[in-house]
PDB file of C-alpha atoms in Angstrom:
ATOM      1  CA  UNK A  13      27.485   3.283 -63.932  1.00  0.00           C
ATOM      2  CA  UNK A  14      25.776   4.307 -67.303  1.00  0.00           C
ATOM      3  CA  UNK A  15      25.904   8.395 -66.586  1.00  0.00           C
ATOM      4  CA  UNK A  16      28.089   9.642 -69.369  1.00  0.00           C
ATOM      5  CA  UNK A  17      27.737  13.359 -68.261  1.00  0.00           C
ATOM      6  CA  UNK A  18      29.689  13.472 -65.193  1.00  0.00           C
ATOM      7  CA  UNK A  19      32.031  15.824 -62.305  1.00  0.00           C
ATOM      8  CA  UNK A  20      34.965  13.501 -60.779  1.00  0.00           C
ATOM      9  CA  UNK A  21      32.767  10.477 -61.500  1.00  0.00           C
ATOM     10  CA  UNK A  22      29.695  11.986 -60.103  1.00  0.00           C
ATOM     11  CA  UNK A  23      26.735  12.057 -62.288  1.00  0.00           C
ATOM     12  CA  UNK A  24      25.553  15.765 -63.359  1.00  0.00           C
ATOM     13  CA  UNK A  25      21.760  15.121 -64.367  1.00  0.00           C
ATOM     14  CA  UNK A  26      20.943  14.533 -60.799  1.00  0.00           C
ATOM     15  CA  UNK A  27      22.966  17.322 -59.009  1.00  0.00           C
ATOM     16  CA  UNK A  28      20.698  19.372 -61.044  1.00  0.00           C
ATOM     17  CA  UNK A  29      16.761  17.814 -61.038  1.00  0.00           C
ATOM     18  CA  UNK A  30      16.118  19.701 -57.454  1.00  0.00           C
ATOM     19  CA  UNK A  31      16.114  23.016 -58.913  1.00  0.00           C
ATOM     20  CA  UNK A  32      13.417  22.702 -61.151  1.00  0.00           C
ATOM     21  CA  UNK A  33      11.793  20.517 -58.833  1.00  0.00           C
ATOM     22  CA  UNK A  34      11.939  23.107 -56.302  1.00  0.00           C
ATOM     23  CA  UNK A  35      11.008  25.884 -58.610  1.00  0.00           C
ATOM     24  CA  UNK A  36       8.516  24.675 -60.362  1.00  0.00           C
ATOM     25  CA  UNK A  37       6.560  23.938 -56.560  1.00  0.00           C
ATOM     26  CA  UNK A  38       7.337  27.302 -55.916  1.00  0.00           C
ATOM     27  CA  UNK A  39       5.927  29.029 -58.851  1.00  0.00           C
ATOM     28  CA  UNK A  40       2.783  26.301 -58.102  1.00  0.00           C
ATOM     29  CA  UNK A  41       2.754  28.017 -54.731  1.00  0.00           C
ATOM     30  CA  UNK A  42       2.607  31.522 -55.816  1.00  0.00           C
ATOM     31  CA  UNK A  43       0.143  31.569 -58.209  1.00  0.00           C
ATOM     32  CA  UNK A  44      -1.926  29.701 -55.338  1.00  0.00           C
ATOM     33  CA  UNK A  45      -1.120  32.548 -52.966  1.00  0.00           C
ATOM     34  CA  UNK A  46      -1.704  35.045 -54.903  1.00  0.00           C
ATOM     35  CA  UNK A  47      -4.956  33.785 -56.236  1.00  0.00           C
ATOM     36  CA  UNK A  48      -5.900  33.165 -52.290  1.00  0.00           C
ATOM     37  CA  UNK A  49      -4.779  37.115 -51.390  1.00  0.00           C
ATOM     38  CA  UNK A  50      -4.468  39.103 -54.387  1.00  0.00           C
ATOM     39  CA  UNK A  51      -1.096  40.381 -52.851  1.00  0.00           C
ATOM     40  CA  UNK A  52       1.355  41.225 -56.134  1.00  0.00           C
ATOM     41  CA  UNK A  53       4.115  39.948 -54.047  1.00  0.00           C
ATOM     42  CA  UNK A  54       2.981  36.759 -54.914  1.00  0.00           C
ATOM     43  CA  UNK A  55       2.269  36.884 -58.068  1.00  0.00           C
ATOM     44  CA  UNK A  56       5.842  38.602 -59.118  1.00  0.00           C
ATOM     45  CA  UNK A  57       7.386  35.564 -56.907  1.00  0.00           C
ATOM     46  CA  UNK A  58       5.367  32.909 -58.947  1.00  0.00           C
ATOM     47  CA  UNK A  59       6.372  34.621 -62.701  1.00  0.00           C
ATOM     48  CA  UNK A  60      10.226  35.117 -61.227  1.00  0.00           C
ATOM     49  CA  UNK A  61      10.338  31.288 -59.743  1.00  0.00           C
ATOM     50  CA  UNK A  62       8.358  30.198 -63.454  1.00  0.00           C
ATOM     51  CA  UNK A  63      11.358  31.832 -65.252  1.00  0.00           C
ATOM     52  CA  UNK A  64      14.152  30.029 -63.044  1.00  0.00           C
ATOM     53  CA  UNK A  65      12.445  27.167 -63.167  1.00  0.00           C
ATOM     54  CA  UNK A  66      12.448  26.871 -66.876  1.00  0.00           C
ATOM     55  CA  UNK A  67      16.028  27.636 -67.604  1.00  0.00           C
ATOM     56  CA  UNK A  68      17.204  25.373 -64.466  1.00  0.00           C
ATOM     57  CA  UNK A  69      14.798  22.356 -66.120  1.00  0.00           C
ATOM     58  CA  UNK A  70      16.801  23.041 -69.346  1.00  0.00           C
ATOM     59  CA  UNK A  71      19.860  22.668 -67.905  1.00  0.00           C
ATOM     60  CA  UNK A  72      19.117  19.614 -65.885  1.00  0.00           C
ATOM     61  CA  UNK A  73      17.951  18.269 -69.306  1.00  0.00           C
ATOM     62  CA  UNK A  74      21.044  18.163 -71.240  1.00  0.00           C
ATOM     63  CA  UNK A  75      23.386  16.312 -68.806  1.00  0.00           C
ATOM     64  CA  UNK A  76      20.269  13.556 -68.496  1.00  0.00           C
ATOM     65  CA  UNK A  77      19.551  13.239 -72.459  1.00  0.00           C
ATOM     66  CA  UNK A  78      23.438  12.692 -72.707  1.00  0.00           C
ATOM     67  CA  UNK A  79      22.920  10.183 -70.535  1.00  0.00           C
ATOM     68  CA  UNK A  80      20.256   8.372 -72.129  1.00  0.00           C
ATOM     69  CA  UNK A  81      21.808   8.945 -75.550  1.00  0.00           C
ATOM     70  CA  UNK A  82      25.351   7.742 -74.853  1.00  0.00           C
ATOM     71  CA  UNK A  83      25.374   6.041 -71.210  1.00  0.00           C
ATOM     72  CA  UNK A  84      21.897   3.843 -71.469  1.00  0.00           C
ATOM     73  CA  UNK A  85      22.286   0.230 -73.621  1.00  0.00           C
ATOM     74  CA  UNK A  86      20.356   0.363 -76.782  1.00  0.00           C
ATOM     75  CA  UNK A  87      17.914  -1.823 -76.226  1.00  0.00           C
ATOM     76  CA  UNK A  88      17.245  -2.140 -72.153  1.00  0.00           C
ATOM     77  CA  UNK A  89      14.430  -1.900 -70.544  1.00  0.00           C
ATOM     78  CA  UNK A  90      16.407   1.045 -68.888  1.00  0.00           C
ATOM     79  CA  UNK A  91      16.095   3.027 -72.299  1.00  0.00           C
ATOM     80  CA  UNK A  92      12.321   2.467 -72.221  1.00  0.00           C
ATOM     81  CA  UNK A  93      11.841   3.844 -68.918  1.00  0.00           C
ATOM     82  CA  UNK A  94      14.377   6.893 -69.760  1.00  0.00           C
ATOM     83  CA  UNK A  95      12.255   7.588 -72.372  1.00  0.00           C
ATOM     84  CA  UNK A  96       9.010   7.700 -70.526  1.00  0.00           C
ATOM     85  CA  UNK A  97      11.134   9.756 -67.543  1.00  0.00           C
ATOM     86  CA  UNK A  98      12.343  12.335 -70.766  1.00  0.00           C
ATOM     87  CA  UNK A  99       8.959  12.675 -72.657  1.00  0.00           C
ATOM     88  CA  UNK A 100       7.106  13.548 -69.156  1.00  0.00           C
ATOM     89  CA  UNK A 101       9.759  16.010 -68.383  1.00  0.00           C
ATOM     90  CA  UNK A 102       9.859  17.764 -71.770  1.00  0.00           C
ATOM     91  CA  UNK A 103       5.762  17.968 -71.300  1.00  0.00           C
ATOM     92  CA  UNK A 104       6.175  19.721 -67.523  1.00  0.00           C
ATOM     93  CA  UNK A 105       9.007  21.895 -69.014  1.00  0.00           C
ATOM     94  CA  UNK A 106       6.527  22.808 -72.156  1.00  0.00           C
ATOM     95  CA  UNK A 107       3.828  23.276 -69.448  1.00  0.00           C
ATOM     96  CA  UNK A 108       5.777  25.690 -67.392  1.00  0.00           C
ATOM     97  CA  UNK A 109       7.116  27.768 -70.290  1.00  0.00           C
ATOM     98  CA  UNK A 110       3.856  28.206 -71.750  1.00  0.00           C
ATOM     99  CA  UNK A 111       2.756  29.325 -67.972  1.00  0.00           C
ATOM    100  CA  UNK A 112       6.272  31.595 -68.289  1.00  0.00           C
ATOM    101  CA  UNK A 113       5.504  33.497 -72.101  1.00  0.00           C
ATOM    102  CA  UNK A 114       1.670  34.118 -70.496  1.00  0.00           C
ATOM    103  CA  UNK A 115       2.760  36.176 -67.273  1.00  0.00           C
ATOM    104  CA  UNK A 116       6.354  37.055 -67.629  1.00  0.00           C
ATOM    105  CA  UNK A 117       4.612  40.566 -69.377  1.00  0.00           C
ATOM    106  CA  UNK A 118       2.316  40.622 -66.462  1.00  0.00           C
ATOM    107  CA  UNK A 119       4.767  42.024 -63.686  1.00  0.00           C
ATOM    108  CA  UNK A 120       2.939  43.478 -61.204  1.00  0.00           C
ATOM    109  CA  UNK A 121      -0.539  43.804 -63.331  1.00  0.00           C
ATOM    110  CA  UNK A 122      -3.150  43.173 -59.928  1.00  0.00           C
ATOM    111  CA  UNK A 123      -6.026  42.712 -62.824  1.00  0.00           C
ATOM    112  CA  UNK A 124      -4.409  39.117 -63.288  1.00  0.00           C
ATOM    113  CA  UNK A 125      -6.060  36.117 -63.742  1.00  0.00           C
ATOM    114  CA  UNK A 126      -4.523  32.736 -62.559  1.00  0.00           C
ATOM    115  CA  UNK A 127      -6.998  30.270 -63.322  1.00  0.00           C
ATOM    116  CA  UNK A 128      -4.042  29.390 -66.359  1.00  0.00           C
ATOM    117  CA  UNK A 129      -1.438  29.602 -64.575  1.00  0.00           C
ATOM    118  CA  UNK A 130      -2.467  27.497 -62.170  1.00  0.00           C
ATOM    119  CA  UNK A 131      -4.054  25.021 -64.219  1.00  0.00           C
ATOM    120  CA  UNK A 132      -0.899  24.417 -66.035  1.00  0.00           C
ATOM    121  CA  UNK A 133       1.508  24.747 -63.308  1.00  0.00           C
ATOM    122  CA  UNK A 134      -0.259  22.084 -61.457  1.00  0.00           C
ATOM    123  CA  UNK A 135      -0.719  19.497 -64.859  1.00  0.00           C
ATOM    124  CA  UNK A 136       3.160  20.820 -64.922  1.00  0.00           C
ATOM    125  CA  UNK A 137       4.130  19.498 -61.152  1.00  0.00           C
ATOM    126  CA  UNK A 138       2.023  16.236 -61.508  1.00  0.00           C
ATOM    127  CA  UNK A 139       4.227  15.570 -64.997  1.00  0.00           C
ATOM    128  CA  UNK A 140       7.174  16.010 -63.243  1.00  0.00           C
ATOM    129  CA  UNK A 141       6.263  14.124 -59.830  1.00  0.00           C
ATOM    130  CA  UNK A 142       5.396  11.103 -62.255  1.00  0.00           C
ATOM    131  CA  UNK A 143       8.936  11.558 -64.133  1.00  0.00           C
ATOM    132  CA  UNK A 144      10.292  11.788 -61.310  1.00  0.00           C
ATOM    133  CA  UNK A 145       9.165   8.046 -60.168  1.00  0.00           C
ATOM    134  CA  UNK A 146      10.498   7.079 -63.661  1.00  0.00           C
ATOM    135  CA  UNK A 147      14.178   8.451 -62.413  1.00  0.00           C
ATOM    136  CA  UNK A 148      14.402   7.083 -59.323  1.00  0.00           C
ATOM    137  CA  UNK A 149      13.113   3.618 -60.886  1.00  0.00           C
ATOM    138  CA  UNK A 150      16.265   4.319 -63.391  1.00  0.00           C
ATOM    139  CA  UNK A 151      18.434   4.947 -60.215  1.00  0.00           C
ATOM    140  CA  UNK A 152      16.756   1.576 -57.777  1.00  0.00           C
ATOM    141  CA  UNK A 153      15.659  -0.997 -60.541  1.00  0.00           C
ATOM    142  CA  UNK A 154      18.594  -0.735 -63.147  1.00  0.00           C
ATOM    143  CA  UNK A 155      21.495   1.178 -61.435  1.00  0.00           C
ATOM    144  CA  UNK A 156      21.978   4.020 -63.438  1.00  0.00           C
ATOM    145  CA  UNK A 157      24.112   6.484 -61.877  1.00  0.00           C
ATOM    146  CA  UNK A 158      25.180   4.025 -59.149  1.00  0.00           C
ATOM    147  CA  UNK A 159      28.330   2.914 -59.037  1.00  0.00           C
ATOM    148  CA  UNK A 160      28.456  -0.855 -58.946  1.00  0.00           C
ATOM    149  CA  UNK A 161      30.181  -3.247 -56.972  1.00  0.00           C
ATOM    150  CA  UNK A 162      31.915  -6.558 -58.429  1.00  0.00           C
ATOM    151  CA  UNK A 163      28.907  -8.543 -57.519  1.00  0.00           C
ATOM    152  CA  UNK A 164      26.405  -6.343 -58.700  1.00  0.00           C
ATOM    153  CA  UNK A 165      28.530  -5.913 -61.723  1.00  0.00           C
ATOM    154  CA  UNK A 166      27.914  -9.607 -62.862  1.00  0.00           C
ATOM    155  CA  UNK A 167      24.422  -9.477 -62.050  1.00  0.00           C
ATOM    156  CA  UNK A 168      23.938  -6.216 -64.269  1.00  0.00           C
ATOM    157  CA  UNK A 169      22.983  -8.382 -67.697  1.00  0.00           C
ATOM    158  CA  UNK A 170      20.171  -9.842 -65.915  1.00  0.00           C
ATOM    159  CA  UNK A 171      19.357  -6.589 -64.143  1.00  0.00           C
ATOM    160  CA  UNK A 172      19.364  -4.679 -67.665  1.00  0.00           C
ATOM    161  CA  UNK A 173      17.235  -7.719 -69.323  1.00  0.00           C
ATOM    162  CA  UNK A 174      14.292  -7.254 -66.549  1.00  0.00           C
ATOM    163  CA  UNK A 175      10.835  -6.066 -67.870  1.00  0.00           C
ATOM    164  CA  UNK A 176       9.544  -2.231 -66.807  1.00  0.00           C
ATOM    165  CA  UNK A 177       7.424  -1.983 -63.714  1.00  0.00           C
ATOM    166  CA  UNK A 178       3.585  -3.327 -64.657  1.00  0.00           C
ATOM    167  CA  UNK A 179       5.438  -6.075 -67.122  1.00  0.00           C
ATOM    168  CA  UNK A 180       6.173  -8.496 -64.501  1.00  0.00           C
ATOM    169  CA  UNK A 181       4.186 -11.473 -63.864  1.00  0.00           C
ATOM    170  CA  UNK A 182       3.727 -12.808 -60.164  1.00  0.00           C
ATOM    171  CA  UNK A 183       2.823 -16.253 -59.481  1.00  0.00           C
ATOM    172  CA  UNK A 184       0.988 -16.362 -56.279  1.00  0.00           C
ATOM    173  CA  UNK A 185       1.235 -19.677 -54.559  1.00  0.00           C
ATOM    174  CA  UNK A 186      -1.875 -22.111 -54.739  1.00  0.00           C
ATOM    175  CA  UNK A 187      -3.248 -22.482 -51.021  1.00  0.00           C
TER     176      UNK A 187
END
């Protein structure tokens, strides 16, 4: 197990991704409403979600860049991918709070526009649905965060040493 951040051997960083996950669909969600009805409720929903969502993605950020700083071999295809996974989150999160400083002033203001917020809430959720693929290759193809068994402990040199995803090269048999 490579997590470095952890509770009683549990790793933090993904306790914590649903919350932003979940947030940031929800601000998604109310902007959409309330560009579908016009109903304020919605609109207050999507800025209060947009808020959460941004200080719950920087929290989930600092247990997972410890992490990739400390727990992650220098060197591993593992770091690669972590990489990619961080850089697309830190984009989403820069999305959202850009979405956030816009309409945060714009409580209950029914003259709102969200042609922006929508447009960057949804390039937000698409960078995060694509990070998220990048973590749960982290978690299935190289085992981090997953506690190992002896076996799997041997094989984790050769596991660590395998290309990213797209790198590979299949030979298809000759019929």
């Amino acid at each position: 197990m490579y997590s470095k951040a952890t509770i009683a051997g549990h790793p933090i960083h993904p306790m914590l991704i649903g919350f932003p996950v979940a947030f940031y669909t929800g601000t998604l969600v109310g902007f959409a409403v309330y560009a579908a009805t016009g109903s304020t409720f919605w609109l207050n929903l999507a800025i209060a979600l947009n808020v959460v969502a941004v200080g719950s993605a920087l929290l989930a950020a600092i247990p997972g860049f410890v992490d990739w700083t400390f727990g992650i071999p220098h060197g591993s295809a593992a770091k690669s991918v972590g990489l990619a996974h961080a850089g697309l989150n830190v984009i989403a999160l820069g999305l959202f709070a850009i979405s956030m400083g816009t309409y945060v002033t714009r409580w209950n203001d029914p003259t709102t526009g969200v042609a922006l917020g929508l447009g960057l809430t949804s390039a937000g959720l698409l960078c995060t649905l694509a990070a998220g693929f990048l973590g749960w290759m982290l978690v299935q193809d190289y085992h981090i965060g997953v506690r190992l068994t002896p076996t799997q402990e041997r094989d984790e040199v050769t596991v660590q040493s395998a290309h990213p995803i797209g790198t590979h090269r299949h030979q298809h048999p000759v019929a």
